[in-house]
């Protein structure tokens, strides 16, 4: 009995290792968790506002795509900025700018002056700041957590991102129904300001990513991007994780497009059910994410399996006949999603050389969110033409294909290694 109790305590301690050992990460994690809740509230509110404004799934997909356009246009160059400047100060500036944009969105909504074109413009500006903010926050992790706890910190960040969907969309749905979407925007603006304040409270530990060889005077940003791409190409685990995330990010993670339609069209319900779907996924993501935080299984085989399991659960969910069954199934989708995301993120961040970290994480952000520029309208078109269930099924197929491609790449690499050994 004592041994079992001791083992349980050790597992619990391992689960929260990065939070216990790093004051900086505790501050960062708590601020990010609050901000992630606010972001989910904003996604919920904005999705419903655009649907009410336009009645079009394709136009909703376009709003989400416009937000990610700057990620595609500026992402690699933003990564170069992250690699060259103080990450903490850069992130304070971007978080403050995001807060200002969201508050403006709220003011326009409250005064009845928010129209579709203005929504598109503000979404583009929001995305332009995110193009710098997201890789900067990712690159900050190795500077506030020591190497032995980085995997745990990545898993805890995944818990924060996905677990916040337990509260964010549910609160967002209730706030939209009771007070209006503008209050979702106001609360998210406050959350961005809190993150900026938390970053200022961190104790600087020095910049770690200053080992890149000095470039010649004529070395432009495009050359720096080329160096990063060559580094990715010769690092199979980073290459495969990015390719898989690109496919899943493009077609699977388009839930802000599909779930409002699933609630409204398939189940004839409103924003409360939409929020419940996200909350159910958040339950699975939180529980499984905490389990991941105490593990060290970050291999490529685990990553490919996670993608295929995510696709299988989502395919089952797409054809659930009643709302309560669909919501229950989203618990499994959330668990599979956080596992895939955490494994892919760890594969990239842990293997990225410090001098390329900002650029590689900007590429991660392009694959994860920037791909919505293609996936948002595409999945919106499928939903408009065939229905929300078929759009979910398309996302499921993309995840399964990503897993199969990752497994094929791994098997081919192993086969090549065996052939080389046989030749010797």
Short mmCIF file of C-alpha atoms in Angstrom, two decimals:
data_model
loop_
_atom_site.label_atom_id
_atom_site.label_comp_id
_atom_site.label_asym_id
_atom_site.label_seq_id
_atom_site.Cartn_x
_atom_site.Cartn_y
_atom_site.Cartn_z
CA UNK A 1 0.00 0.00 0.00
CA UNK A 2 2.82 2.41 0.89
CA UNK A 3 4.53 1.63 -2.39
CA UNK A 4 1.32 2.36 -4.32
CA UNK A 5 0.91 5.65 -2.43
CA UNK A 6 4.51 6.58 -3.13
CA UNK A 7 4.09 5.77 -6.83
CA UNK A 8 0.95 7.90 -7.02
CA UNK A 9 2.74 10.84 -5.39
CA UNK A 10 5.65 10.49 -7.82
CA UNK A 11 3.31 10.47 -10.79
CA UNK A 12 1.48 13.52 -9.45
CA UNK A 13 4.77 15.33 -8.89
CA UNK A 14 5.94 14.45 -12.41
CA UNK A 15 2.64 15.69 -13.84
CA UNK A 16 3.19 19.23 -12.50
CA UNK A 17 7.01 19.29 -12.55
CA UNK A 18 7.38 22.45 -14.64
CA UNK A 19 4.88 24.36 -12.49
CA UNK A 20 6.53 23.28 -9.24
CA UNK A 21 10.07 24.07 -10.32
CA UNK A 22 9.67 27.34 -12.23
CA UNK A 23 8.15 30.54 -10.85
CA UNK A 24 8.29 32.08 -14.32
CA UNK A 25 6.35 29.21 -15.86
CA UNK A 26 3.69 29.35 -13.12
CA UNK A 27 3.05 33.01 -13.93
CA UNK A 28 3.12 32.35 -17.67
CA UNK A 29 0.84 29.31 -17.43
CA UNK A 30 -1.85 30.97 -15.30
CA UNK A 31 -1.94 34.08 -17.49
CA UNK A 32 -2.09 31.99 -20.66
CA UNK A 33 -4.88 29.83 -19.27
CA UNK A 34 -7.02 32.90 -18.62
CA UNK A 35 -6.21 34.29 -22.05
CA UNK A 36 -7.06 30.99 -23.74
CA UNK A 37 -10.47 31.03 -22.06
CA UNK A 38 -10.98 34.55 -23.40
CA UNK A 39 -9.92 33.51 -26.88
CA UNK A 40 -12.41 30.64 -26.97
CA UNK A 41 -15.10 33.07 -25.82
CA UNK A 42 -14.16 35.40 -28.66
CA UNK A 43 -14.25 32.57 -31.20
CA UNK A 44 -17.69 31.56 -29.96
CA UNK A 45 -19.02 35.10 -30.02
CA UNK A 46 -17.53 36.07 -33.38
CA UNK A 47 -18.74 32.87 -35.08
CA UNK A 48 -22.28 33.57 -33.95
CA UNK A 49 -22.10 37.27 -34.86
CA UNK A 50 -20.95 36.51 -38.40
CA UNK A 51 -23.58 33.80 -38.88
CA UNK A 52 -26.31 36.17 -37.67
CA UNK A 53 -24.89 38.98 -39.83
CA UNK A 54 -24.56 36.97 -43.05
CA UNK A 55 -26.31 33.62 -42.62
CA UNK A 56 -23.49 32.10 -44.64
CA UNK A 57 -21.09 29.31 -43.63
CA UNK A 58 -18.75 30.30 -46.45
CA UNK A 59 -18.54 33.90 -45.22
CA UNK A 60 -17.83 32.66 -41.70
CA UNK A 61 -15.03 30.54 -43.13
CA UNK A 62 -13.73 33.61 -44.98
CA UNK A 63 -13.50 35.61 -41.73
CA UNK A 64 -11.43 32.86 -40.15
CA UNK A 65 -9.32 32.62 -43.30
CA UNK A 66 -8.65 36.38 -43.41
CA UNK A 67 -7.42 36.22 -39.82
CA UNK A 68 -4.86 33.63 -40.83
CA UNK A 69 -3.77 35.33 -44.08
CA UNK A 70 -1.06 37.40 -42.32
CA UNK A 71 0.30 34.19 -40.81
CA UNK A 72 0.96 32.87 -44.31
CA UNK A 73 2.25 36.20 -45.64
CA UNK A 74 4.35 37.25 -42.66
CA UNK A 75 4.97 34.03 -40.72
CA UNK A 76 8.54 33.19 -41.77
CA UNK A 77 9.60 36.84 -41.62
CA UNK A 78 7.95 37.15 -38.20
CA UNK A 79 10.03 34.17 -37.11
CA UNK A 80 13.18 36.04 -38.12
CA UNK A 81 12.07 38.95 -35.93
CA UNK A 82 11.55 36.58 -33.00
CA UNK A 83 15.04 35.14 -33.47
CA UNK A 84 16.65 38.59 -33.46
CA UNK A 85 14.89 40.51 -30.67
CA UNK A 86 14.01 40.13 -27.00
CA UNK A 87 11.12 37.68 -26.95
CA UNK A 88 9.56 38.89 -23.71
CA UNK A 89 9.37 42.55 -24.72
CA UNK A 90 8.17 41.60 -28.19
CA UNK A 91 5.35 39.51 -26.72
CA UNK A 92 4.30 42.30 -24.33
CA UNK A 93 3.91 44.60 -27.35
CA UNK A 94 1.90 42.09 -29.40
CA UNK A 95 -0.40 41.16 -26.50
CA UNK A 96 -1.13 44.85 -25.88
CA UNK A 97 -1.96 45.35 -29.55
CA UNK A 98 -4.29 42.34 -29.56
CA UNK A 99 -6.10 43.76 -26.54
CA UNK A 100 -6.66 47.07 -28.35
CA UNK A 101 -8.09 45.39 -31.46
CA UNK A 102 -10.49 43.21 -29.47
CA UNK A 103 -11.77 46.16 -27.44
CA UNK A 104 -12.39 48.09 -30.67
CA UNK A 105 -14.36 45.10 -31.99
CA UNK A 106 -16.48 45.18 -28.82
CA UNK A 107 -17.14 48.93 -29.06
CA UNK A 108 -18.29 48.60 -32.68
CA UNK A 109 -20.56 45.70 -31.80
CA UNK A 110 -22.09 47.55 -28.83
CA UNK A 111 -22.75 50.67 -30.92
CA UNK A 112 -24.23 48.71 -33.83
CA UNK A 113 -21.48 49.84 -36.23
CA UNK A 114 -19.89 46.46 -36.84
CA UNK A 115 -20.45 45.27 -40.40
CA UNK A 116 -18.97 42.39 -42.37
CA UNK A 117 -16.21 44.39 -44.11
CA UNK A 118 -15.07 45.92 -40.80
CA UNK A 119 -15.03 42.43 -39.28
CA UNK A 120 -12.78 41.26 -42.11
CA UNK A 121 -10.41 44.22 -41.62
CA UNK A 122 -10.11 43.76 -37.85
CA UNK A 123 -9.63 40.02 -38.30
CA UNK A 124 -6.74 40.73 -40.67
CA UNK A 125 -5.09 43.13 -38.21
CA UNK A 126 -5.60 40.63 -35.39
CA UNK A 127 -3.93 37.95 -37.49
CA UNK A 128 -1.00 40.23 -38.35
CA UNK A 129 -0.15 40.58 -34.65
CA UNK A 130 -0.71 36.87 -34.04
CA UNK A 131 1.84 36.09 -36.76
CA UNK A 132 4.50 37.50 -34.44
CA UNK A 133 2.88 36.77 -31.08
CA UNK A 134 2.40 33.01 -31.44
CA UNK A 135 5.97 32.00 -32.39
CA UNK A 136 7.29 34.45 -29.79
CA UNK A 137 5.27 32.80 -27.01
CA UNK A 138 6.33 29.35 -28.17
CA UNK A 139 9.99 30.40 -28.30
CA UNK A 140 9.72 31.82 -24.78
CA UNK A 141 9.18 28.37 -23.23
CA UNK A 142 12.82 27.14 -23.35
CA UNK A 143 13.87 30.41 -21.76
CA UNK A 144 11.63 30.09 -18.69
CA UNK A 145 11.78 26.29 -18.22
CA UNK A 146 14.96 24.22 -18.01
CA UNK A 147 15.63 21.44 -20.49
CA UNK A 148 14.59 18.56 -18.23
CA UNK A 149 11.09 20.03 -17.83
CA UNK A 150 10.44 21.28 -21.36
CA UNK A 151 8.33 18.27 -22.41
CA UNK A 152 6.22 18.66 -19.29
CA UNK A 153 5.78 22.38 -19.96
CA UNK A 154 4.67 21.67 -23.54
CA UNK A 155 2.09 19.19 -22.26
CA UNK A 156 0.87 21.68 -19.66
CA UNK A 157 0.56 24.33 -22.36
CA UNK A 158 -1.55 21.88 -24.34
CA UNK A 159 -3.72 21.41 -21.24
CA UNK A 160 -4.07 25.19 -21.03
CA UNK A 161 -4.97 25.57 -24.70
CA UNK A 162 -7.39 22.66 -24.89
CA UNK A 163 -8.57 22.58 -21.30
CA UNK A 164 -9.65 26.20 -21.53
CA UNK A 165 -12.26 25.02 -24.04
CA UNK A 166 -13.97 23.42 -21.05
CA UNK A 167 -14.95 26.90 -19.86
CA UNK A 168 -14.40 29.31 -22.75
CA UNK A 169 -16.97 28.18 -25.34
CA UNK A 170 -19.54 27.30 -22.69
CA UNK A 171 -19.17 30.74 -21.10
CA UNK A 172 -19.10 32.30 -24.55
CA UNK A 173 -22.35 30.60 -25.53
CA UNK A 174 -24.03 31.74 -22.33
CA UNK A 175 -22.73 35.30 -22.66
CA UNK A 176 -23.89 35.52 -26.30
CA UNK A 177 -27.34 34.30 -25.27
CA UNK A 178 -27.69 36.49 -22.17
CA UNK A 179 -25.62 39.65 -22.71
CA UNK A 180 -24.43 39.74 -26.32
CA UNK A 181 -21.23 38.83 -28.15
CA UNK A 182 -19.56 42.17 -27.39
CA UNK A 183 -18.93 41.06 -23.82
CA UNK A 184 -17.01 38.05 -25.09
CA UNK A 185 -14.71 40.50 -26.89
CA UNK A 186 -14.33 42.78 -23.86
CA UNK A 187 -13.35 39.93 -21.56
CA UNK A 188 -10.83 38.64 -24.10
CA UNK A 189 -9.30 42.10 -24.35
CA UNK A 190 -8.83 42.11 -20.58
CA UNK A 191 -7.21 38.68 -20.76
CA UNK A 192 -4.64 39.90 -23.30
CA UNK A 193 -3.78 42.81 -21.00
CA UNK A 194 -3.30 40.38 -18.11
CA UNK A 195 -0.83 38.33 -20.19
CA UNK A 196 1.16 41.47 -20.99
CA UNK A 197 1.34 42.31 -17.28
CA UNK A 198 2.37 38.75 -16.40
CA UNK A 199 5.21 38.83 -18.93
CA UNK A 200 6.52 42.02 -17.33
CA UNK A 201 6.52 40.18 -13.99
CA UNK A 202 8.82 37.41 -15.25
CA UNK A 203 12.39 37.41 -14.04
CA UNK A 204 14.61 37.52 -17.14
CA UNK A 205 16.99 34.59 -17.42
CA UNK A 206 18.83 35.69 -20.52
CA UNK A 207 18.33 34.98 -24.17
CA UNK A 208 19.30 31.46 -25.21
CA UNK A 209 18.93 31.74 -28.96
CA UNK A 210 21.94 33.82 -29.89
CA UNK A 211 24.17 31.15 -31.40
CA UNK A 212 23.34 31.59 -35.08
CA UNK A 213 26.44 32.24 -37.17
CA UNK A 214 26.85 35.82 -38.26
CA UNK A 215 25.33 36.45 -41.67
CA UNK A 216 27.03 38.40 -44.40
CA UNK A 217 25.79 41.96 -45.00
CA UNK A 218 23.88 40.90 -48.10
CA UNK A 219 22.13 38.07 -46.21
CA UNK A 220 18.45 39.03 -46.36
CA UNK A 221 15.46 37.65 -44.50
CA UNK A 222 14.72 35.32 -47.42
CA UNK A 223 18.15 33.75 -46.98
CA UNK A 224 17.45 33.24 -43.29
CA UNK A 225 14.19 31.54 -44.20
CA UNK A 226 16.08 29.31 -46.64
CA UNK A 227 18.47 28.29 -43.86
CA UNK A 228 15.51 27.38 -41.68
CA UNK A 229 13.86 25.29 -44.42
CA UNK A 230 17.08 23.36 -45.02
CA UNK A 231 17.31 22.68 -41.29
CA UNK A 232 13.73 21.36 -41.27
CA UNK A 233 14.35 19.18 -44.34
CA UNK A 234 17.34 17.44 -42.77
CA UNK A 235 15.56 16.83 -39.44
CA UNK A 236 12.97 14.09 -40.18
CA UNK A 237 11.08 14.34 -36.88
CA UNK A 238 10.49 18.09 -37.35
CA UNK A 239 9.68 17.67 -41.05
CA UNK A 240 7.11 14.93 -40.49
CA UNK A 241 5.48 16.65 -37.51
CA UNK A 242 5.06 19.87 -39.51
CA UNK A 243 3.65 18.06 -42.55
CA UNK A 244 1.15 16.16 -40.40
CA UNK A 245 0.12 19.32 -38.55
CA UNK A 246 -0.32 21.12 -41.89
CA UNK A 247 -2.83 18.51 -43.04
CA UNK A 248 -4.67 18.29 -39.72
CA UNK A 249 -4.58 22.07 -39.22
CA UNK A 250 -5.98 22.69 -42.68
CA UNK A 251 -8.95 20.32 -42.67
CA UNK A 252 -9.48 18.84 -39.19
CA UNK A 253 -9.20 21.82 -36.84
CA UNK A 254 -11.92 23.89 -38.52
CA UNK A 255 -14.36 23.43 -35.63
CA UNK A 256 -15.36 27.14 -35.48
CA UNK A 257 -16.83 26.62 -38.97
CA UNK A 258 -18.41 23.20 -38.53
CA UNK A 259 -19.72 23.15 -34.97
CA UNK A 260 -22.08 26.17 -35.17
CA UNK A 261 -23.63 24.53 -38.23
CA UNK A 262 -23.79 21.13 -36.53
CA UNK A 263 -25.67 22.72 -33.63
CA UNK A 264 -27.93 24.88 -35.80
CA UNK A 265 -28.68 22.65 -38.81
CA UNK A 266 -28.21 19.05 -37.68
CA UNK A 267 -29.68 19.41 -34.18
CA UNK A 268 -31.81 22.57 -34.57
CA UNK A 269 -30.21 24.14 -31.48
CA UNK A 270 -28.47 27.38 -30.57
CA UNK A 271 -25.20 28.74 -29.16
CA UNK A 272 -25.55 26.83 -25.86
CA UNK A 273 -25.18 23.46 -27.64
CA UNK A 274 -22.32 24.87 -29.71
CA UNK A 275 -20.55 25.83 -26.50
CA UNK A 276 -21.34 22.40 -25.01
CA UNK A 277 -19.57 20.66 -27.89
CA UNK A 278 -16.38 22.63 -27.21
CA UNK A 279 -16.74 22.12 -23.47
CA UNK A 280 -17.03 18.35 -23.92
CA UNK A 281 -13.87 18.35 -26.00
CA UNK A 282 -12.27 20.40 -23.25
CA UNK A 283 -13.06 17.73 -20.66
CA UNK A 284 -11.27 15.09 -22.70
CA UNK A 285 -8.40 17.43 -23.50
CA UNK A 286 -7.87 18.41 -19.86
CA UNK A 287 -7.92 14.89 -18.46
CA UNK A 288 -5.73 13.38 -21.16
CA UNK A 289 -3.44 16.39 -21.28
CA UNK A 290 -2.68 16.00 -17.57
CA UNK A 291 -1.94 12.34 -18.16
CA UNK A 292 0.46 13.30 -20.97
CA UNK A 293 2.25 15.74 -18.67
CA UNK A 294 3.43 12.83 -16.54
CA UNK A 295 4.68 10.77 -19.49
CA UNK A 296 7.74 10.88 -21.70
CA UNK A 297 6.37 9.06 -24.75
CA UNK A 298 7.18 11.50 -27.57
CA UNK A 299 8.20 9.15 -30.39
CA UNK A 300 7.18 9.41 -34.01
CA UNK A 301 5.19 6.17 -33.81
CA UNK A 302 3.10 7.64 -31.00
CA UNK A 303 2.54 10.79 -33.10
CA UNK A 304 1.29 8.87 -36.16
CA UNK A 305 -1.00 6.73 -34.00
CA UNK A 306 -2.40 9.86 -32.33
CA UNK A 307 -3.35 11.37 -35.70
CA UNK A 308 -5.20 8.23 -36.81
CA UNK A 309 -7.02 7.88 -33.48
CA UNK A 310 -8.12 11.52 -33.72
CA UNK A 311 -9.50 10.86 -37.20
CA UNK A 312 -11.33 7.72 -36.09
CA UNK A 313 -13.03 9.43 -33.13
CA UNK A 314 -14.03 12.43 -35.23
CA UNK A 315 -15.50 10.16 -37.92
CA UNK A 316 -17.64 8.43 -35.29
CA UNK A 317 -18.73 11.80 -33.88
CA UNK A 318 -19.80 13.07 -37.29
CA UNK A 319 -22.63 10.55 -37.46
CA UNK A 320 -23.93 10.62 -33.89
CA UNK A 321 -27.74 10.80 -34.14
CA UNK A 322 -28.61 12.89 -31.06
CA UNK A 323 -26.99 15.92 -29.36
CA UNK A 324 -26.10 14.18 -26.10
CA UNK A 325 -24.30 11.36 -27.94
CA UNK A 326 -22.40 13.88 -30.09
CA UNK A 327 -21.36 15.86 -27.01
CA UNK A 328 -20.19 12.68 -25.26
CA UNK A 329 -18.21 11.69 -28.34
CA UNK A 330 -16.48 15.06 -28.34
CA UNK A 331 -14.88 14.09 -25.04
CA UNK A 332 -12.94 11.42 -26.95
CA UNK A 333 -12.18 13.87 -29.77
CA UNK A 334 -10.74 16.32 -27.24
CA UNK A 335 -8.54 13.65 -25.66
CA UNK A 336 -7.21 12.51 -29.04
CA UNK A 337 -6.72 16.10 -30.18
CA UNK A 338 -4.61 17.14 -27.20
CA UNK A 339 -2.46 14.03 -27.54
CA UNK A 340 -1.74 14.70 -31.22
CA UNK A 341 -1.11 18.40 -30.69
CA UNK A 342 1.17 17.93 -27.69
CA UNK A 343 3.23 15.20 -29.39
CA UNK A 344 3.61 17.24 -32.59
CA UNK A 345 4.50 20.41 -30.69
CA UNK A 346 7.07 18.57 -28.57
CA UNK A 347 8.61 16.98 -31.65
CA UNK A 348 9.17 20.40 -33.21
CA UNK A 349 10.13 22.52 -30.19
CA UNK A 350 12.43 19.97 -28.54
CA UNK A 351 14.38 19.31 -31.75
CA UNK A 352 14.57 22.89 -33.08
CA UNK A 353 18.10 24.36 -32.75
CA UNK A 354 17.99 27.55 -30.62
CA UNK A 355 19.24 29.76 -33.44
CA UNK A 356 16.34 28.66 -35.67
CA UNK A 357 13.68 28.34 -32.99
CA UNK A 358 11.65 31.44 -33.81
CA UNK A 359 11.54 30.69 -37.53
CA UNK A 360 10.70 27.02 -37.05
CA UNK A 361 7.95 27.87 -34.57
CA UNK A 362 6.56 30.41 -37.04
CA UNK A 363 6.40 27.55 -39.55
CA UNK A 364 4.58 25.50 -36.90
CA UNK A 365 2.11 28.35 -36.49
CA UNK A 366 1.55 28.46 -40.25
CA UNK A 367 0.77 24.75 -40.28
CA UNK A 368 -1.42 24.92 -37.18
CA UNK A 369 -3.38 28.11 -37.81
CA UNK A 370 -2.27 29.73 -41.06
CA UNK A 371 -3.59 26.76 -43.01
CA UNK A 372 -7.11 27.95 -42.12
CA UNK A 373 -6.79 30.30 -45.11
CA UNK A 374 -7.29 27.21 -47.25
CA UNK A 375 -9.16 24.97 -44.86
CA UNK A 376 -11.73 27.49 -43.58
CA UNK A 377 -13.36 28.23 -46.95
CA UNK A 378 -12.90 24.62 -48.13
CA UNK A 379 -14.58 23.09 -45.09
CA UNK A 380 -17.19 25.86 -45.16
CA UNK A 381 -17.94 24.94 -48.78
CA UNK A 382 -18.30 21.25 -47.89
CA UNK A 383 -20.61 22.18 -45.02
CA UNK A 384 -22.71 24.44 -47.26
CA UNK A 385 -22.93 21.85 -50.04
CA UNK A 386 -23.26 18.60 -48.09
CA UNK A 387 -23.90 19.54 -44.46
CA UNK A 388 -21.94 19.86 -41.24
CA UNK A 389 -21.64 16.09 -40.77
CA UNK A 390 -19.78 15.68 -44.05
CA UNK A 391 -17.44 18.56 -43.19
CA UNK A 392 -16.55 16.80 -39.92
CA UNK A 393 -16.02 13.57 -41.85
CA UNK A 394 -13.66 15.37 -44.24
CA UNK A 395 -11.61 16.57 -41.27
CA UNK A 396 -11.53 13.02 -39.91
CA UNK A 397 -10.23 11.69 -43.21
CA UNK A 398 -7.47 14.33 -43.24
CA UNK A 399 -6.26 13.26 -39.78
CA UNK A 400 -6.21 9.59 -40.76
CA UNK A 401 -4.30 10.36 -43.97
CA UNK A 402 -1.79 12.46 -41.98
CA UNK A 403 -1.16 9.52 -39.66
CA UNK A 404 -0.71 7.12 -42.58
CA UNK A 405 1.72 9.49 -44.31
CA UNK A 406 3.73 9.86 -41.10
CA UNK A 407 3.85 6.09 -40.67
CA UNK A 408 4.94 5.63 -44.31
CA UNK A 409 7.76 8.16 -43.86
CA UNK A 410 8.94 6.44 -40.68
CA UNK A 411 8.88 2.98 -42.27
CA UNK A 412 10.75 4.23 -45.33
CA UNK A 413 13.42 5.81 -43.13
CA UNK A 414 13.82 2.61 -41.13
CA UNK A 415 14.01 0.56 -44.33
CA UNK A 416 16.73 2.86 -45.66
CA UNK A 417 18.71 2.55 -42.42
CA UNK A 418 18.50 -1.25 -42.55
CA UNK A 419 19.62 -1.28 -46.18
CA UNK A 420 22.59 0.93 -45.35
CA UNK A 421 23.60 -1.37 -42.49
CA UNK A 422 23.27 -4.44 -44.72
CA UNK A 423 25.48 -2.82 -47.36
CA UNK A 424 28.15 -2.14 -44.78
#
